[in-house]
Coordinates of C-alpha atoms in Angstrom, one line a residue:
X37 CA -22.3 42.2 -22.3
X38 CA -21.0 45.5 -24.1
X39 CA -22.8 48.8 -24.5
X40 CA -25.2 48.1 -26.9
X41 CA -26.8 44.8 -25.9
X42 CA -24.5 42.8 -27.7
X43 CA -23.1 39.6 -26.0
X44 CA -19.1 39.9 -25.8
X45 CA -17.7 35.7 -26.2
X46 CA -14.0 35.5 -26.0
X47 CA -12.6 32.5 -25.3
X48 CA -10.6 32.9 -22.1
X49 CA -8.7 29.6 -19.7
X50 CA -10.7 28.4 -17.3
X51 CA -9.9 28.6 -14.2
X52 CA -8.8 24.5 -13.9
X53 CA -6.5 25.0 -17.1
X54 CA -4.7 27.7 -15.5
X55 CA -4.2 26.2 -12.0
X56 CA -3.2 22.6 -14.5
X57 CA -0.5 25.3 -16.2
X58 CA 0.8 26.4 -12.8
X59 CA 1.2 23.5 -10.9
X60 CA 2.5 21.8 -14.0
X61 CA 5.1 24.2 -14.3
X62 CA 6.1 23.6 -10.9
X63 CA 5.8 19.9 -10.8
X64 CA 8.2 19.8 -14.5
X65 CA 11.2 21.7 -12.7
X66 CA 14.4 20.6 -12.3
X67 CA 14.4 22.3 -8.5
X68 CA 11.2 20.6 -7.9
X69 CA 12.2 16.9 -8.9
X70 CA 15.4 17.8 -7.0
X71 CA 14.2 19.1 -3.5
X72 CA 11.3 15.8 -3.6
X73 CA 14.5 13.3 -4.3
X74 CA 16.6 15.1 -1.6
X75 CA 13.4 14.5 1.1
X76 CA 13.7 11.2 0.0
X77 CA 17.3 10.7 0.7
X78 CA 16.8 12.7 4.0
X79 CA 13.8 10.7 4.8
X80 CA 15.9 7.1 4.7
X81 CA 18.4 8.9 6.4
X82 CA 15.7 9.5 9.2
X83 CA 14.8 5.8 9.2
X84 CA 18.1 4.8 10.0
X85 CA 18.9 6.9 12.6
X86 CA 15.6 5.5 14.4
X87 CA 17.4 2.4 14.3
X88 CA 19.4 3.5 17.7
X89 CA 17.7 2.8 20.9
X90 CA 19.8 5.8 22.2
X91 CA 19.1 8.2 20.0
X92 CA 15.7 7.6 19.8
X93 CA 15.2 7.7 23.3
X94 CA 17.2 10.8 23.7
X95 CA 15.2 12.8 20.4
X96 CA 12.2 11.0 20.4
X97 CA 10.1 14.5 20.2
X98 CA 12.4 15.7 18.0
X99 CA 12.3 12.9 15.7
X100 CA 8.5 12.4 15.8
X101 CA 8.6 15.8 14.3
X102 CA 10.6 15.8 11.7
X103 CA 8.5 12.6 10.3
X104 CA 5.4 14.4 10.7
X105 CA 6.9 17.3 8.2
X106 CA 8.3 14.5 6.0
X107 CA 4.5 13.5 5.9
X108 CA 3.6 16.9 5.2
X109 CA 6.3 17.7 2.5
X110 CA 5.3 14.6 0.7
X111 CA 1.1 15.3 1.0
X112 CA 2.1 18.7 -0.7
X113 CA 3.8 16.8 -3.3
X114 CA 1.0 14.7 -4.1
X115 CA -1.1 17.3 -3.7
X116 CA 0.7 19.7 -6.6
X117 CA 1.2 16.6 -8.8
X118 CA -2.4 16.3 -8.6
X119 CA -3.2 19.3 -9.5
X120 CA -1.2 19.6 -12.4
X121 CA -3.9 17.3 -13.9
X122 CA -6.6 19.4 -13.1
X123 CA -7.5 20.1 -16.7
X124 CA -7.5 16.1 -17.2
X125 CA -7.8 14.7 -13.8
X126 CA -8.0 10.7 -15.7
X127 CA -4.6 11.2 -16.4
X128 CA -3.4 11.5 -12.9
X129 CA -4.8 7.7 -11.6
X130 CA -3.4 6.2 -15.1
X131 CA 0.3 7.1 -13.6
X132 CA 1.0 4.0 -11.5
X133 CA 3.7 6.1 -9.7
X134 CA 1.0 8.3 -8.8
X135 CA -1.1 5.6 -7.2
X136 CA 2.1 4.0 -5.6
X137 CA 2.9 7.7 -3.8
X138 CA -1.0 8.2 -2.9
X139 CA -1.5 4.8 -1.4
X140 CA 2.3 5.4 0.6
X141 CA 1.4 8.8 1.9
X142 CA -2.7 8.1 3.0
X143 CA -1.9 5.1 4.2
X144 CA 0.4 7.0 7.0
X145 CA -3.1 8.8 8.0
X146 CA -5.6 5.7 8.8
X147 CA -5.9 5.3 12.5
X148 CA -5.3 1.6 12.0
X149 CA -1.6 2.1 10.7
X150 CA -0.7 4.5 13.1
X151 CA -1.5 2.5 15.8
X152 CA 0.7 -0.5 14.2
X153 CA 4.5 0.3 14.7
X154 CA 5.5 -2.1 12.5
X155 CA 3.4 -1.5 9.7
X156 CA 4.3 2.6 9.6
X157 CA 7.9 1.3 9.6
X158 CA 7.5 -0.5 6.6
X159 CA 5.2 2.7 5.0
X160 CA 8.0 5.0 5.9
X161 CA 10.6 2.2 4.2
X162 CA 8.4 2.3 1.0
X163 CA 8.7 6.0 0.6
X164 CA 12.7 5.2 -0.2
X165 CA 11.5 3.1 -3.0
X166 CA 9.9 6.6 -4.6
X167 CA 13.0 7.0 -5.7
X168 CA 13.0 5.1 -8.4
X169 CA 10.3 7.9 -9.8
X170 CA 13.3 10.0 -10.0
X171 CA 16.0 7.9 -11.5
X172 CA 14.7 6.5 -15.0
X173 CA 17.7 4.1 -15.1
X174 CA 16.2 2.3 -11.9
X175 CA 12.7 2.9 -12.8
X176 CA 13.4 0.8 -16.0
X177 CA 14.6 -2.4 -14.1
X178 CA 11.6 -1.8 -11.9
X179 CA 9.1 -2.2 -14.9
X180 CA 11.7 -4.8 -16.5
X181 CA 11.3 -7.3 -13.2
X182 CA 7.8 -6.3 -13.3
X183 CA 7.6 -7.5 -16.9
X184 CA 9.4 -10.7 -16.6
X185 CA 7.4 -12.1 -14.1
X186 CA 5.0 -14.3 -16.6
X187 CA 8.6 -15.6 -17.9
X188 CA 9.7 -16.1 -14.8
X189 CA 6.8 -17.6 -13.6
X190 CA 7.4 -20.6 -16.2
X191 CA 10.9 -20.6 -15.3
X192 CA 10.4 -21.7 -12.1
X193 CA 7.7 -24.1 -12.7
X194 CA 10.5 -26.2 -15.2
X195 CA 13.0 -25.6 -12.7
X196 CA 10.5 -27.0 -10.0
X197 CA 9.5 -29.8 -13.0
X198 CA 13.6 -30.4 -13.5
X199 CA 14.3 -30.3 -9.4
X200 CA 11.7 -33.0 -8.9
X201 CA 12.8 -35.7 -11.7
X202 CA 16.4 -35.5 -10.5
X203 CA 15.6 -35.9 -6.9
X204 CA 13.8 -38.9 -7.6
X205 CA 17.1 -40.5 -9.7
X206 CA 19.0 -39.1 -7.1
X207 CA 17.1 -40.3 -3.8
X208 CA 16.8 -43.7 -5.9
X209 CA 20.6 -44.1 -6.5
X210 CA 22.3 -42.3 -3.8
X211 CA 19.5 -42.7 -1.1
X212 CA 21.2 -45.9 1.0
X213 CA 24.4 -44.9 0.6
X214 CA 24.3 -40.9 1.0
X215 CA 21.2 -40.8 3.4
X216 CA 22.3 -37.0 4.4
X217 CA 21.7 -35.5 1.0
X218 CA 19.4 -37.9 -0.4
X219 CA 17.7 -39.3 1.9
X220 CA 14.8 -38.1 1.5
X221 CA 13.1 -35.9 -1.4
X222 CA 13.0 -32.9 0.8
X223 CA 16.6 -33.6 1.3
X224 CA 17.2 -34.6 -2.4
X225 CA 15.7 -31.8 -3.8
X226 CA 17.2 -29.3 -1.4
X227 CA 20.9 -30.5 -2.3
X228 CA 20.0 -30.4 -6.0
X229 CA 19.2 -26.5 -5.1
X230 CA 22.2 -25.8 -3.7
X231 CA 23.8 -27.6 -6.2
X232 CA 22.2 -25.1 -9.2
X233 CA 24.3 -22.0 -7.6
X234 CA 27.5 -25.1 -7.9
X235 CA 28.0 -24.6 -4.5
X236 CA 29.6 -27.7 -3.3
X237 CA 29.7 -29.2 -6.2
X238 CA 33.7 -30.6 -6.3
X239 CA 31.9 -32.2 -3.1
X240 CA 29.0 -33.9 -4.5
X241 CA 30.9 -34.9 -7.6
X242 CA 33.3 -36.9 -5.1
X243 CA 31.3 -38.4 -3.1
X244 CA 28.9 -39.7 -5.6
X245 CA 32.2 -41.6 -7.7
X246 CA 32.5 -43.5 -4.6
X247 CA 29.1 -45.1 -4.8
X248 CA 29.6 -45.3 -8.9
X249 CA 31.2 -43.8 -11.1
X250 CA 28.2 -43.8 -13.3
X251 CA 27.3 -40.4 -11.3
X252 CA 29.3 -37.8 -13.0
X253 CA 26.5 -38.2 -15.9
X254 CA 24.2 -37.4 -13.4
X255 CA 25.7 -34.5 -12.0
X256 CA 27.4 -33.5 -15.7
X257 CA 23.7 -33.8 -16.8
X258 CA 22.0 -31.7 -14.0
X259 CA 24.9 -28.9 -14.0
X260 CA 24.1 -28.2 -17.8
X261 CA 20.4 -28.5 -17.4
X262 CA 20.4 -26.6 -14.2
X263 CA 22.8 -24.1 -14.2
X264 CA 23.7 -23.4 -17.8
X265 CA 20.5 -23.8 -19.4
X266 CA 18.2 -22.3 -17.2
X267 CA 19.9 -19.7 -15.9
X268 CA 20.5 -18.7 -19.2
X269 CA 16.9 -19.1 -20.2
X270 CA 15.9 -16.9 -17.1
X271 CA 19.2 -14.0 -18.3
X272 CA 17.1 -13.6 -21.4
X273 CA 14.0 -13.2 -19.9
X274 CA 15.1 -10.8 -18.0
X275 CA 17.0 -8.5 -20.9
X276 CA 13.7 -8.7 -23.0
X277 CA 11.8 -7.3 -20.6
X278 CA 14.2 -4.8 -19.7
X279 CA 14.3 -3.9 -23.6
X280 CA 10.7 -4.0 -23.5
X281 CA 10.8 -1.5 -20.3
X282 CA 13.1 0.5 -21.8
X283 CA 10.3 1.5 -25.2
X284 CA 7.8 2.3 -23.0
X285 CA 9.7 4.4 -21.3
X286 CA 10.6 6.5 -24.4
X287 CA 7.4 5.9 -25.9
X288 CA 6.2 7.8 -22.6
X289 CA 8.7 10.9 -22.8
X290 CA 7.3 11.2 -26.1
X291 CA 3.6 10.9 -25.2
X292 CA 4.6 13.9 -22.4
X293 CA 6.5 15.9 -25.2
X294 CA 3.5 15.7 -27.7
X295 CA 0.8 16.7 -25.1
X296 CA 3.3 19.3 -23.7
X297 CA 3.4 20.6 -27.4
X298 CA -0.5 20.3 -27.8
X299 CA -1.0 22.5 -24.8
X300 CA 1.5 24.8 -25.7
X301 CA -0.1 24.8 -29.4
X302 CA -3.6 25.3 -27.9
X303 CA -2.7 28.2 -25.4
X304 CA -1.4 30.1 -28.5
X305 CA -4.3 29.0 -30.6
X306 CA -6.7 30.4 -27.5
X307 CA -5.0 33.9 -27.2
X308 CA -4.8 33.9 -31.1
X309 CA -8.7 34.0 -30.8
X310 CA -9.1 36.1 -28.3
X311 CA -7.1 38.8 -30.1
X312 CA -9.4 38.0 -33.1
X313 CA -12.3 38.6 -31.5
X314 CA -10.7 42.3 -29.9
X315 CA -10.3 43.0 -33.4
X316 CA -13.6 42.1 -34.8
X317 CA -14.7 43.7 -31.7
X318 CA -13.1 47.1 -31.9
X319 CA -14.2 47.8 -35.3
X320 CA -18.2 47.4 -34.8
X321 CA -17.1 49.5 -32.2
X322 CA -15.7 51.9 -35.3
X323 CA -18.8 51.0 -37.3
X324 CA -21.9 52.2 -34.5
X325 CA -19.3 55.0 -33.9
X326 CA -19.9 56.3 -37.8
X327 CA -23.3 55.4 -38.0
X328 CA -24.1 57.6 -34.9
X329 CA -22.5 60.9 -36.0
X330 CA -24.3 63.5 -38.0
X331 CA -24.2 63.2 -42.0
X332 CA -23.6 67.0 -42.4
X333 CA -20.8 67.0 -40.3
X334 CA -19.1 64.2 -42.1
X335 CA -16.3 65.8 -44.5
X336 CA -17.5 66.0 -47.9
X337 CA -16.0 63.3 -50.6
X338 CA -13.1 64.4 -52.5
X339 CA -14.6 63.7 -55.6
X340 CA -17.3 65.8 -55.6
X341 CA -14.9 68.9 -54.4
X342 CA -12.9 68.2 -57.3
X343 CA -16.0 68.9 -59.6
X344 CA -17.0 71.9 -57.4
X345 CA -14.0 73.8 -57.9
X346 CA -12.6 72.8 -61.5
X347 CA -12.5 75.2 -64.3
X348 CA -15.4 75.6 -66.5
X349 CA -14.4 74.5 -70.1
X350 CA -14.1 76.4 -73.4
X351 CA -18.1 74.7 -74.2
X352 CA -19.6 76.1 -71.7
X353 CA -17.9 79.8 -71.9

């Protein structure tokens, strides 16, 4: 509200765009991403000292609180990473990597986890897997596996499909006379298995040409099915989805860069109208200033004291 009545709108940050700035500007450091991947590192390196009985035993308090500052270090984290969103707080649960580091770190506080050693073993081991949030070469073959499980999914049920059929020809041919690898299905099938990795194939190929020699298009015929085909099959399943993984991740860093720009845009756009307004501002300020000051005080035009003080000419001599 100004002097005379008047109601004064500037548009000024509020107070959750400015905290959002802040914490952003932390949470986008190098120093930052650095000292959270080093707690990492320092963390697994924790993890595996608590593998010796002995040294456990000796720096058990010791140990117990170093986790529990591991446990605050990475609340902290969340907690600035969460706050860098305050301005749009839907962004923050869209991030799965945020979910996956708020579901690690809570999950440390429930009574029920605390109280289950083996459980907060594998909670502390899952906070070595944040770094993958760090590296974005690893991060990619995380969302590539991630993306190739529908492929794989049909991979293995045609390997299952292929497995079945030629343990059935096999525990039909071979059964009687090589009872310890086809004996059975289960046995059949679980010699075909190892047989896909061509383990022990030189073996197999062997001993089935002394029951017949009719077997090497059995095994010829499996090995390229099995091992050449499918494997194959499953290699580019695998490099499309990591191709796949590897656009969204750019199409991500430029989805950060425009809204970084868009913020950085709007900021300037918002002081731009503040100073506006200090304009328009200071000069009613000028105008109630002139209209408030007394008319015969005011200097007199200069045109009229031209006139006043000019010569009078020859017509009116």
């Amino acid at each position: 509200m100004t002097h005379d009545g008047t109601t004064r709108l500037t548009a000024r940050p509020s107070v959750r765009h400015l905290v959002a700035c802040h914490c952003r500007a932390v949470t986008e450091a190098r120093w930052f991403a650095v000292a959270v991947f080093a707690l990492i590192i320092a963390n697994a390196v924790v993890l595996g000292v608590d593998t010796y009985s002995g040294v456990v035993d000796r720096w058990h308090d010791e140990l117990k609180l170093i986790e529990y500052g591991f446990l605050a270090a990475f609340a902290t984290e969340i907690l600035l990473r969460a706050c860098a969103h305050a301005d749009r707080p839907g962004d923050f649960f869209r991030d799965p990597w945020n979910l996956f580091d708020l579901a690690v770190v809570l999950s440390a506080a429930l009574p029920a986890v605390r109280e289950n050693a083996t459980v907060l073993r594998l909670l502390r081991l899952a906070r070595v897997l944040r770094a993958a949030r760090f590296l974005p070469q690893l991060r990619i073959v995380l969302v590539a596996v991630a993306r190739s499980l529908p492929g794989t999914v049909s991979f293995l049920l045609v390997g299952a499909l292929l497995l079945y059929v030629y343990a059935m020809v096999g525990w039909v041919f071979f059964a009687d006379d090589d009872p310890e690898h086809y004996g059975s299905i289960g046995r059949a099938v679980l010699t075909l298995f190892l047989l896909m990795t061509l383990d022990g194939l030189g073996d197999a190929v062997r001993a089935g040409l002394e029951i017949s020699r009719w077997s090497i298009l059995y095994y010829a015929s499996y090995v390229l099915l099995g091992s050449f085909v499918l494997v194959n099959v499953l290699i580019g399943v695998v490099i499309t989805s990591l191709d796949e993984a590897r656009e969204m991740e750019q199409e991500a860093e430029r989805r950060e860069g425009g809204g970084h720009a868009a913020a950085v845009a709007g900021a300037a756009a918002s002081r731009e109208r503040h100073l506006r307004d200090r304009i328009a501002e200071a000069r009613r300020a000028l105008d109630r200033l002139e209209e408030s000051l007394d008319p015969d005080l005011l200097p007199t035009p200069r045109a009229t004291t031209t006139e006043a003080t000019a010569p009078p000419t020859a017509g009116h001599t």
